[in-house]
Short mmCIF file of C-alpha atoms and ligand atoms in Angstrom, two decimals:
data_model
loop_
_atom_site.label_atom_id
_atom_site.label_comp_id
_atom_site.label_asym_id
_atom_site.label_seq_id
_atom_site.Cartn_x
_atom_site.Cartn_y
_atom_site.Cartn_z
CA UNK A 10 8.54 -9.75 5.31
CA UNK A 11 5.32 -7.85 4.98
CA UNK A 12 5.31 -3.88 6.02
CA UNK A 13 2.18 -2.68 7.15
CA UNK A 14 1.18 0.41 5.91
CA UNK A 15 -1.83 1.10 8.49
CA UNK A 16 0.44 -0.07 11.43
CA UNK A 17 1.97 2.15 14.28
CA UNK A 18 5.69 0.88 13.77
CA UNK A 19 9.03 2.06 13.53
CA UNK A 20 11.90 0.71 10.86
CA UNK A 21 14.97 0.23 12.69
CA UNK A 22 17.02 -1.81 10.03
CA UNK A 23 16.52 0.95 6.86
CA UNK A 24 19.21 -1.39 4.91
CA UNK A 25 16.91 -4.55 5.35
CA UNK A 26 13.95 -3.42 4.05
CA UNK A 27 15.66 -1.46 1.40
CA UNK A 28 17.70 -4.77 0.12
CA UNK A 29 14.45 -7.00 0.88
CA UNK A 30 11.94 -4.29 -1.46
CA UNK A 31 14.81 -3.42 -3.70
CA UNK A 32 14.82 0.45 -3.17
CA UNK A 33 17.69 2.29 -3.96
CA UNK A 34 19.56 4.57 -1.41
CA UNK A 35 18.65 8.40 -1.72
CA UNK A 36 21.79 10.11 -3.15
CA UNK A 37 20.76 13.54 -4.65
CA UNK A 38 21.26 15.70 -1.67
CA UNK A 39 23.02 18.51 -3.74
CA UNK A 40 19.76 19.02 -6.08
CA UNK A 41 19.29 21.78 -3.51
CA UNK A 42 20.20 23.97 -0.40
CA UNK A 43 17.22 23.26 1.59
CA UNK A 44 17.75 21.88 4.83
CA UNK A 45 15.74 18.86 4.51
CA UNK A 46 18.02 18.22 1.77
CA UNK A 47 20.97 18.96 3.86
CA UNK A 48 20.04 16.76 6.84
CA UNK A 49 19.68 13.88 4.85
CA UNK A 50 15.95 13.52 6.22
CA UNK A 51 14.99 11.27 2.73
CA UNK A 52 16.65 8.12 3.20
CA UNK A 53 15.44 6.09 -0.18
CA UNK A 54 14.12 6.49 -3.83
CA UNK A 55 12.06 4.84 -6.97
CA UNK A 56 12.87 6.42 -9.82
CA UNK A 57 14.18 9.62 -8.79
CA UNK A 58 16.52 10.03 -11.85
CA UNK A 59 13.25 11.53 -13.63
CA UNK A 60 12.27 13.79 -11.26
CA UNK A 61 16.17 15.20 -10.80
CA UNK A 62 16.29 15.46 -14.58
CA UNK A 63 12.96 17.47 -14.25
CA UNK A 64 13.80 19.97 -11.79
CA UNK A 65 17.50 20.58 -13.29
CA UNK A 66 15.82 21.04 -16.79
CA UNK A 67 13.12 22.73 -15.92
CA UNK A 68 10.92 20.97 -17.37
CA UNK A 69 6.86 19.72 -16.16
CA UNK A 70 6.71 16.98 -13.45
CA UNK A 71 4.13 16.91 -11.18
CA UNK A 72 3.74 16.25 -7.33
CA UNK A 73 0.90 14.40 -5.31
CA UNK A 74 0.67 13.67 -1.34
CA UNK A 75 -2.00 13.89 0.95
CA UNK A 76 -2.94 12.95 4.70
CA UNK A 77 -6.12 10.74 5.70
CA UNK A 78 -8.37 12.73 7.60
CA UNK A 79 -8.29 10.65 11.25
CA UNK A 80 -7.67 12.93 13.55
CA UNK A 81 -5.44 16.07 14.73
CA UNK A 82 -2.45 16.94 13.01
CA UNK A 83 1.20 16.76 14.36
CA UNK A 84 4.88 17.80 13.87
CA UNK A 85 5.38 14.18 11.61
CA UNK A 86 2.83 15.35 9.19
CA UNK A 87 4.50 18.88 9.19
CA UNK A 88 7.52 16.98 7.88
CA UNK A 89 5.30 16.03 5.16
CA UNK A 90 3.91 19.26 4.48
CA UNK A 91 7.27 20.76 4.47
CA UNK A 92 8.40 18.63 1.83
CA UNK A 93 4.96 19.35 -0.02
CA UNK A 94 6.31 22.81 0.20
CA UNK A 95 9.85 22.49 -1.29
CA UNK A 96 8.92 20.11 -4.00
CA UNK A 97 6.56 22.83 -4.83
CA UNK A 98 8.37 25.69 -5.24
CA UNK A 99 11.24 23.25 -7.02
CA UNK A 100 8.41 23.21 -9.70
CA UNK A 101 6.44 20.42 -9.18
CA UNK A 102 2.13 21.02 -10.25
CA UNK A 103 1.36 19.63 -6.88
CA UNK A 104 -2.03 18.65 -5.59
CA UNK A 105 -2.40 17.19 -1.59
CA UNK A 106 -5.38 15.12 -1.10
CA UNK A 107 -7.62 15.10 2.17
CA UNK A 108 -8.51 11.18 2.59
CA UNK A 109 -11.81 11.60 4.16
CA UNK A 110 -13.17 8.74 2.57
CA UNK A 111 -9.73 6.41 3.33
CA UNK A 112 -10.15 7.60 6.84
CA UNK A 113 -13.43 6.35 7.55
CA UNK A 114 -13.13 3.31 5.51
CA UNK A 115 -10.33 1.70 6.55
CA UNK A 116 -10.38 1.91 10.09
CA UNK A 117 -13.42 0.53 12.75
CA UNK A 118 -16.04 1.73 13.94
CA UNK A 119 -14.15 3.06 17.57
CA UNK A 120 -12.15 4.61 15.53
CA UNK A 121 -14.19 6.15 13.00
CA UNK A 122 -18.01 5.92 12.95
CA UNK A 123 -19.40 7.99 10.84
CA UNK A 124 -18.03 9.50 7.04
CA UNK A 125 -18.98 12.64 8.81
CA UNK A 126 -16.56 12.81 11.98
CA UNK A 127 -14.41 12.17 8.95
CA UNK A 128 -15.75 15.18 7.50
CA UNK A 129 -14.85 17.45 10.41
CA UNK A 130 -11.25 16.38 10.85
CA UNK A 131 -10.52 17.29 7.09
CA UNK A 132 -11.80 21.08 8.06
CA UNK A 133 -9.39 20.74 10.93
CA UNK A 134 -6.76 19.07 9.04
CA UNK A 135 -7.37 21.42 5.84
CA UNK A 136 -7.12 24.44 7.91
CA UNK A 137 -3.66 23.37 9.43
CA UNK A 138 -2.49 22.78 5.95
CA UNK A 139 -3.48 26.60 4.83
CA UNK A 140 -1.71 27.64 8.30
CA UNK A 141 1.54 25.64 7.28
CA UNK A 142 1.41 27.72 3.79
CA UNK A 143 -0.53 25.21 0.96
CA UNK A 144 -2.29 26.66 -1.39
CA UNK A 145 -5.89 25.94 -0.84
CA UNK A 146 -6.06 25.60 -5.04
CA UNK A 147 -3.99 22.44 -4.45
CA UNK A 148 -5.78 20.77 -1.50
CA UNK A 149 -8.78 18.80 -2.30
CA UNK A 150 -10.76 16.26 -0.47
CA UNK A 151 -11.42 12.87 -2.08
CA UNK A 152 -15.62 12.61 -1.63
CA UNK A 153 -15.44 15.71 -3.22
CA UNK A 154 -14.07 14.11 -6.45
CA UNK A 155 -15.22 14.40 -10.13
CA UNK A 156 -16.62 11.85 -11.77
CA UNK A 157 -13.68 10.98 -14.43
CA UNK A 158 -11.76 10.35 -10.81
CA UNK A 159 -14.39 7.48 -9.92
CA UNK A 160 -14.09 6.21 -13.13
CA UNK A 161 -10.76 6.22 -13.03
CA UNK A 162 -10.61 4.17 -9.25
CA UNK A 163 -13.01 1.57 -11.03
CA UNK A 164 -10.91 1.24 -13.62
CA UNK A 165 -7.74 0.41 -10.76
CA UNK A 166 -9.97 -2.29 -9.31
CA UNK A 167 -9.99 -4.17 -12.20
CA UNK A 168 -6.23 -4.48 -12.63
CA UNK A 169 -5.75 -5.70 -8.68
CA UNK A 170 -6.65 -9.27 -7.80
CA UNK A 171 -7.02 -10.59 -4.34
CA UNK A 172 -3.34 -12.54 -5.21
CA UNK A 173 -2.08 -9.00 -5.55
CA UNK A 174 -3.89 -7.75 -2.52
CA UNK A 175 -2.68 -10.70 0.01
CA UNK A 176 1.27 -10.71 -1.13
CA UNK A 177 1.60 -7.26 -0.72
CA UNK A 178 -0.39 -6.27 2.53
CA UNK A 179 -0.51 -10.18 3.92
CA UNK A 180 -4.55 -9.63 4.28
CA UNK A 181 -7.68 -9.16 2.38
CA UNK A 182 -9.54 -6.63 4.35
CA UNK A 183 -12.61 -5.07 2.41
CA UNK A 184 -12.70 -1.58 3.87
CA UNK A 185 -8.69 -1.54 3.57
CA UNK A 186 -9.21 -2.47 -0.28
CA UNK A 187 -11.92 0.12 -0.95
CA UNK A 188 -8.97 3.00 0.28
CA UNK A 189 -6.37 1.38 -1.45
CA UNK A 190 -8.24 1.74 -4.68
CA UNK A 191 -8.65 5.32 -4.00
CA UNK A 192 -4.94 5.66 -3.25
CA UNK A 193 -3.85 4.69 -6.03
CA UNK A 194 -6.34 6.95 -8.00
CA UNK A 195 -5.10 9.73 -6.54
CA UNK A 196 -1.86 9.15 -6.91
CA UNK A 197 -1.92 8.33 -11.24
CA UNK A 198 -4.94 10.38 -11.65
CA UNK A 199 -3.14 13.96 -11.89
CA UNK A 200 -1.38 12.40 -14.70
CA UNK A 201 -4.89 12.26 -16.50
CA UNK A 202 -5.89 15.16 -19.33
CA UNK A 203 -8.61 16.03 -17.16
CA UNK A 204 -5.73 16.90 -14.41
CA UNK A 205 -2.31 18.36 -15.52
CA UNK A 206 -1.39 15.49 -18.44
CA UNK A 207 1.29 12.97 -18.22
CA UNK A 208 4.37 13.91 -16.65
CA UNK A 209 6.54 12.21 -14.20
CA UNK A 210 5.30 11.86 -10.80
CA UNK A 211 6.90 12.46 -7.05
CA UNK A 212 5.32 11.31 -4.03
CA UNK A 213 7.01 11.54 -0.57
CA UNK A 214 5.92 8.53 2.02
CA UNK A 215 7.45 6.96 5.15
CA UNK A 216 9.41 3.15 4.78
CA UNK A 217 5.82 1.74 6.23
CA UNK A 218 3.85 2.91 2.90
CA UNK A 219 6.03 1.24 0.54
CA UNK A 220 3.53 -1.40 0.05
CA UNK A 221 1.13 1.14 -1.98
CA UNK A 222 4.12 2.70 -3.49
CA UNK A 223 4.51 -0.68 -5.34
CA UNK A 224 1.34 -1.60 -6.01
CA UNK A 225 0.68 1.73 -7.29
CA UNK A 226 3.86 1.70 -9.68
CA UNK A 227 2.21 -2.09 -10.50
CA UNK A 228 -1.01 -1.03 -11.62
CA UNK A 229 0.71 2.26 -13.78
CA UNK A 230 1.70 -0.47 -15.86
CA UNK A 231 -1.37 -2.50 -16.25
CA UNK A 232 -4.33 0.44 -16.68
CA UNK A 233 -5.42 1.23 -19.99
CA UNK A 234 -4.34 4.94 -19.84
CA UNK A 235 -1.04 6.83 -20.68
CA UNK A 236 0.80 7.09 -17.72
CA UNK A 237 4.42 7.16 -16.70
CA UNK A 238 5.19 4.90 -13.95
CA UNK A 239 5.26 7.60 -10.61
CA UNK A 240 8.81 7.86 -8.67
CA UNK A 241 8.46 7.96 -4.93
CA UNK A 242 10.84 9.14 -2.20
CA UNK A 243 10.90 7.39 1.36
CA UNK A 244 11.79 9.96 4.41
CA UNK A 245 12.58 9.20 7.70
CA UNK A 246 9.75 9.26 10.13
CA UNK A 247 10.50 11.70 13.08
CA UNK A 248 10.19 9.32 15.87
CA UNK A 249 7.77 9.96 19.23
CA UNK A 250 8.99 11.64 21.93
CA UNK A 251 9.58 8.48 24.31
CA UNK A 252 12.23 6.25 23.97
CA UNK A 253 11.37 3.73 21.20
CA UNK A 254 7.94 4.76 19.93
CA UNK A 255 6.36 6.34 16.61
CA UNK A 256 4.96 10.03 16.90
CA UNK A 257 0.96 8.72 16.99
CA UNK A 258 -2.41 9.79 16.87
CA UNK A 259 -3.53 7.85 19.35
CA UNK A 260 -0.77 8.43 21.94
CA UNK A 261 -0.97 12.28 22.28
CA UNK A 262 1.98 12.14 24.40
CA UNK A 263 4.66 10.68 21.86
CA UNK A 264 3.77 14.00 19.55
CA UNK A 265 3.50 17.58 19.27
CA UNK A 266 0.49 18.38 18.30
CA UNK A 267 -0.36 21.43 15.99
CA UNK A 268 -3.38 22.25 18.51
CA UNK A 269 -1.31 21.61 21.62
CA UNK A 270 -1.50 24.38 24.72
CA UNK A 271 1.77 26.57 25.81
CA UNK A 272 0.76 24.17 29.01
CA UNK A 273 0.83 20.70 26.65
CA UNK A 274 4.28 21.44 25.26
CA UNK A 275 6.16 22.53 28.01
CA UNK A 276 5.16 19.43 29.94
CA UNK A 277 5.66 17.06 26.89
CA UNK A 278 9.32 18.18 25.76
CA UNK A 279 9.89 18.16 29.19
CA UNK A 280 8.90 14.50 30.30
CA UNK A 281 10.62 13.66 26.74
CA UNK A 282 13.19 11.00 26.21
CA UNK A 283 16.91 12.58 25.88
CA UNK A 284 20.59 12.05 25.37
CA UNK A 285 21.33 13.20 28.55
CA UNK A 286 24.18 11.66 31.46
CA UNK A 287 22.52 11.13 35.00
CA UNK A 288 24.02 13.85 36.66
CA UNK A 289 24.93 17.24 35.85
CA UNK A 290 28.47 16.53 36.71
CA UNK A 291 28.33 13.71 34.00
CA UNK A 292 27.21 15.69 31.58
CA UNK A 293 29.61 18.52 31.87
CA UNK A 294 32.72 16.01 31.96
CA UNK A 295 31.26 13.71 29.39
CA UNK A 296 29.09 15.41 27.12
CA UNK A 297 25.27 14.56 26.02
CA UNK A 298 24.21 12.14 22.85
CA UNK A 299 22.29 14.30 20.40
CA UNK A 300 22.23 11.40 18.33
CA UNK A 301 19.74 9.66 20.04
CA UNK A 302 17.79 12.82 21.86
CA UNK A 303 14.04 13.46 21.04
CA UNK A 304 14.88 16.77 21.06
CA UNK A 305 17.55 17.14 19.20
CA UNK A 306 15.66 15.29 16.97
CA UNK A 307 12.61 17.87 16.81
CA UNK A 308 15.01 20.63 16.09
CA UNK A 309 16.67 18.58 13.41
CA UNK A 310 13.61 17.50 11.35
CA UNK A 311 11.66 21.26 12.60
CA UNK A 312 14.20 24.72 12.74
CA UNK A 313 15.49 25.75 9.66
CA UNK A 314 18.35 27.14 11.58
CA UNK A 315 21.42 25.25 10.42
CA UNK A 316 23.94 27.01 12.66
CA UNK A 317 21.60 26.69 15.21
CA UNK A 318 21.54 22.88 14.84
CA UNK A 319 25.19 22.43 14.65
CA UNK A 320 25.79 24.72 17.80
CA UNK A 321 23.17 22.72 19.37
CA UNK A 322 25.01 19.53 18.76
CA UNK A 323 28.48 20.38 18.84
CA UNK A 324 27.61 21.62 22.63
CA UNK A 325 25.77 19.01 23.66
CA UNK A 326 28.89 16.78 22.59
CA UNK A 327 31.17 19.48 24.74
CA UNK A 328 29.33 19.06 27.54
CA UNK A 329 28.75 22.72 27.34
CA UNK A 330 24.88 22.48 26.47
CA UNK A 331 22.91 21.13 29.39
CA UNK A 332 19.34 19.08 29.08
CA UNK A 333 17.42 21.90 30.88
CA UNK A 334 18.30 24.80 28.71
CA UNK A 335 18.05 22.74 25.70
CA UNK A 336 14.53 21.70 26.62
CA UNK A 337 13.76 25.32 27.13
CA UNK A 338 15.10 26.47 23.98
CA UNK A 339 12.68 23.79 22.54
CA UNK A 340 9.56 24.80 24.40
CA UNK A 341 10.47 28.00 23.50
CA UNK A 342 10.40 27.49 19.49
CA UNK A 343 7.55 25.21 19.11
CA UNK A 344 5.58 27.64 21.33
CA UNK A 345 6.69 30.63 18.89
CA UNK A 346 5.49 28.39 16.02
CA UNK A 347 2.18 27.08 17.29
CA UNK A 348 1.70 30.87 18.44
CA UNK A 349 1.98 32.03 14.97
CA UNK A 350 0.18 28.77 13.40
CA UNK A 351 -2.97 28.92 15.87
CA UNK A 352 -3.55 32.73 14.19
CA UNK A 353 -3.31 31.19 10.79
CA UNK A 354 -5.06 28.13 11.49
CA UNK A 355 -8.11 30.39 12.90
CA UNK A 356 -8.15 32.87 9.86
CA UNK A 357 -8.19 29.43 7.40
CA UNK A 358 -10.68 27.76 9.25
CA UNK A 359 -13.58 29.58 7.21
CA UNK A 360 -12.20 28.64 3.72
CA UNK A 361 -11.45 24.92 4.97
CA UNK A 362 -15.03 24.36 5.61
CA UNK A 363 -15.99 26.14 1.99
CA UNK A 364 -13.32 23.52 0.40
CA UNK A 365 -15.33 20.17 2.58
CA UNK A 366 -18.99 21.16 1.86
CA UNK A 367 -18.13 22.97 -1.89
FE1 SF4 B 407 19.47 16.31 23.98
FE2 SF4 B 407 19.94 18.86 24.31
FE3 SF4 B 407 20.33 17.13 26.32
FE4 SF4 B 407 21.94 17.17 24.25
S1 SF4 B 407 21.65 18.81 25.71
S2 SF4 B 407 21.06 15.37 25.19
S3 SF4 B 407 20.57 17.66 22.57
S4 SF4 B 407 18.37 17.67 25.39
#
């Protein structure tokens, strides 16, 4: 079984492709009160022993994530950024990369034509990241890199033979190697002296990535520098909002996105798959399925509410909560949020353009 880590898929058997990749079942919930710890949103680990030991003790680990720059941003890469947040303010020296260079390299030419359109996504995306409450100290872009990082992603390619290449992503694509090598840099590199110095390592990716995840743990091992092997967690992708699909770029209307109307939300939460009966009779004698409801699920991974969440569920179950005033109460916070994120996102804009061109 080969996951691809560029495809648009969903895992639906988690305990497969943990037993098949040999990752070990997430089981630190209690580290903290946060509700993404709560909800059981991270569903796997590598190596998360030294990262628990860090935050209990106090002592220095570091964190590193980032986002390639393709296009708009939406509520799944808030998840991201959310987690960005806690692991922050657990402790973690944290730095999240803009993969300007990844974007335009590893997909075509329809996609992505020029290093530039690259360019103006990361202001976009870097000025939703400042809105969402990252330090713009810890965002940097990857063409804007020092030289000791170059060095560094030379250094990478050296250890990584086209063997390695084909048995982990099943293909030898050149673009798709170029970003890989510049993954992997800037995942080890903040363990360099030029960065923060060795420490252990935390990176937060979806089931799909695990294929860098262990080449990147691979290559810790084989480079001529004095790292410690990084630890990874795998969350749960928040799934699109139609039955069966992944939240994507490229289908606006299976996400939220962070640039999204009043107009674009209400109609999109609205056409959006639920765990709702036929009738209205049904529902109030049988009760809805949060379980499997889109928006359920966009509350779950999105309001920090945890009363809120269990109301929500517990009357849905009932029969008491119907499908049209759940929706509403959905439009109603995502439009609150965007409201408040759109004034943000305008007042960052400035800065995110300083960071691209500095
Ligand atoms: Fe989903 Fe809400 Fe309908 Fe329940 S009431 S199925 S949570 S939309």
């Amino acid at each position: 079984m080969t996951l691809d880590a560029w495809g648009d898929f969903k895992v639906d058997d988690y305990e497969h492709v943990f037993k098949e990749f040999g990752l070990s079942k997430f089981n630190y919930y209690d580290l903290t009160e946060h509700y993404l710890f709560k909800r059981k949103i991270i569903i796997a680990e590598r190596d998360f022993d030294k990262i628990a030991k860090a935050i209990k003790n106090k002592t220095k680990f570091l964190q590193m994530t980032g986002i390639a720059s393709s296009g708009d941003l939406h509520f799944g890469h808030k998840l991201n950024v959310d987690f960005f947040l806690l692991f922050k303010k657990l402790g973690a020296k944290s730095k999240f990369c803009i993969s300007d260079i990844d974007a335009y390299i590893s997909r075509d030419d329809k996609k992505m034509s020029s290093l530039e359109q690259s360019k103006e996504n990361a202001v976009k995306n870097i000025a939703d990241l400042i809105a969402l409450g990252i330090s713009p100290k810890d965002i940097y872009v990857q063409s804007n890199k020092e030289k000791e990082y170059y060095t560094f992603s030379y250094e990478i390619s050296k250890k990584i033979t086209r063997n390695m290449f084909e048995a982990i992503y099943g293909h030898v694509d050149l673009g798709k190697v170029g970003a890989v090598f510049l993954q992997l840099a800037d995942i080890l590199h903040v363990q360099l002296p030029f960065m923060f110095g060795k420490a252990p390592t935390i990176t937060g990716i979806g089931l799909d990535q695990d294929p860098h995840a262990r080449l990147t743990r691979d290559v810790s091992r084989k480079v001529n520098y004095d790292l410690i092997t990084p630890s990874f967690f795998y969350f749960q992708h928040q799934s699109g909002l139609k039955e069966g699909k992944k939240m994507s770029k490229s289908e606006p209307d299976t996400a939220i996105f962070l640039n999204d109307t009043e107009k674009d939300v209400k109609k999109k939460i609205n056409k959006s798959f639920t765990g709702g009966r036929d009738t209205v009779e049904e529902q109030k004698q049988k009760g809805g399925n949060p379980d499997i409801c889109k928006v359920y699920e966009m509350f779950k991974f999105h309001q920090p509410d945890n009363n809120f969440l269990e109301t929500t569920h517990d009357e849905c179950k009932k029969g008491k909560l119907l499908c049209g005033e759940c929706k509403q109460n959905c439009i109603k916070f995502l439009n609150e949020f965007l409201a408040q994120h759109k004034k943000k996102y305008e007042k960052a804009l400035p800065l995110a353009k300083k960071i691209v061109n500095e």
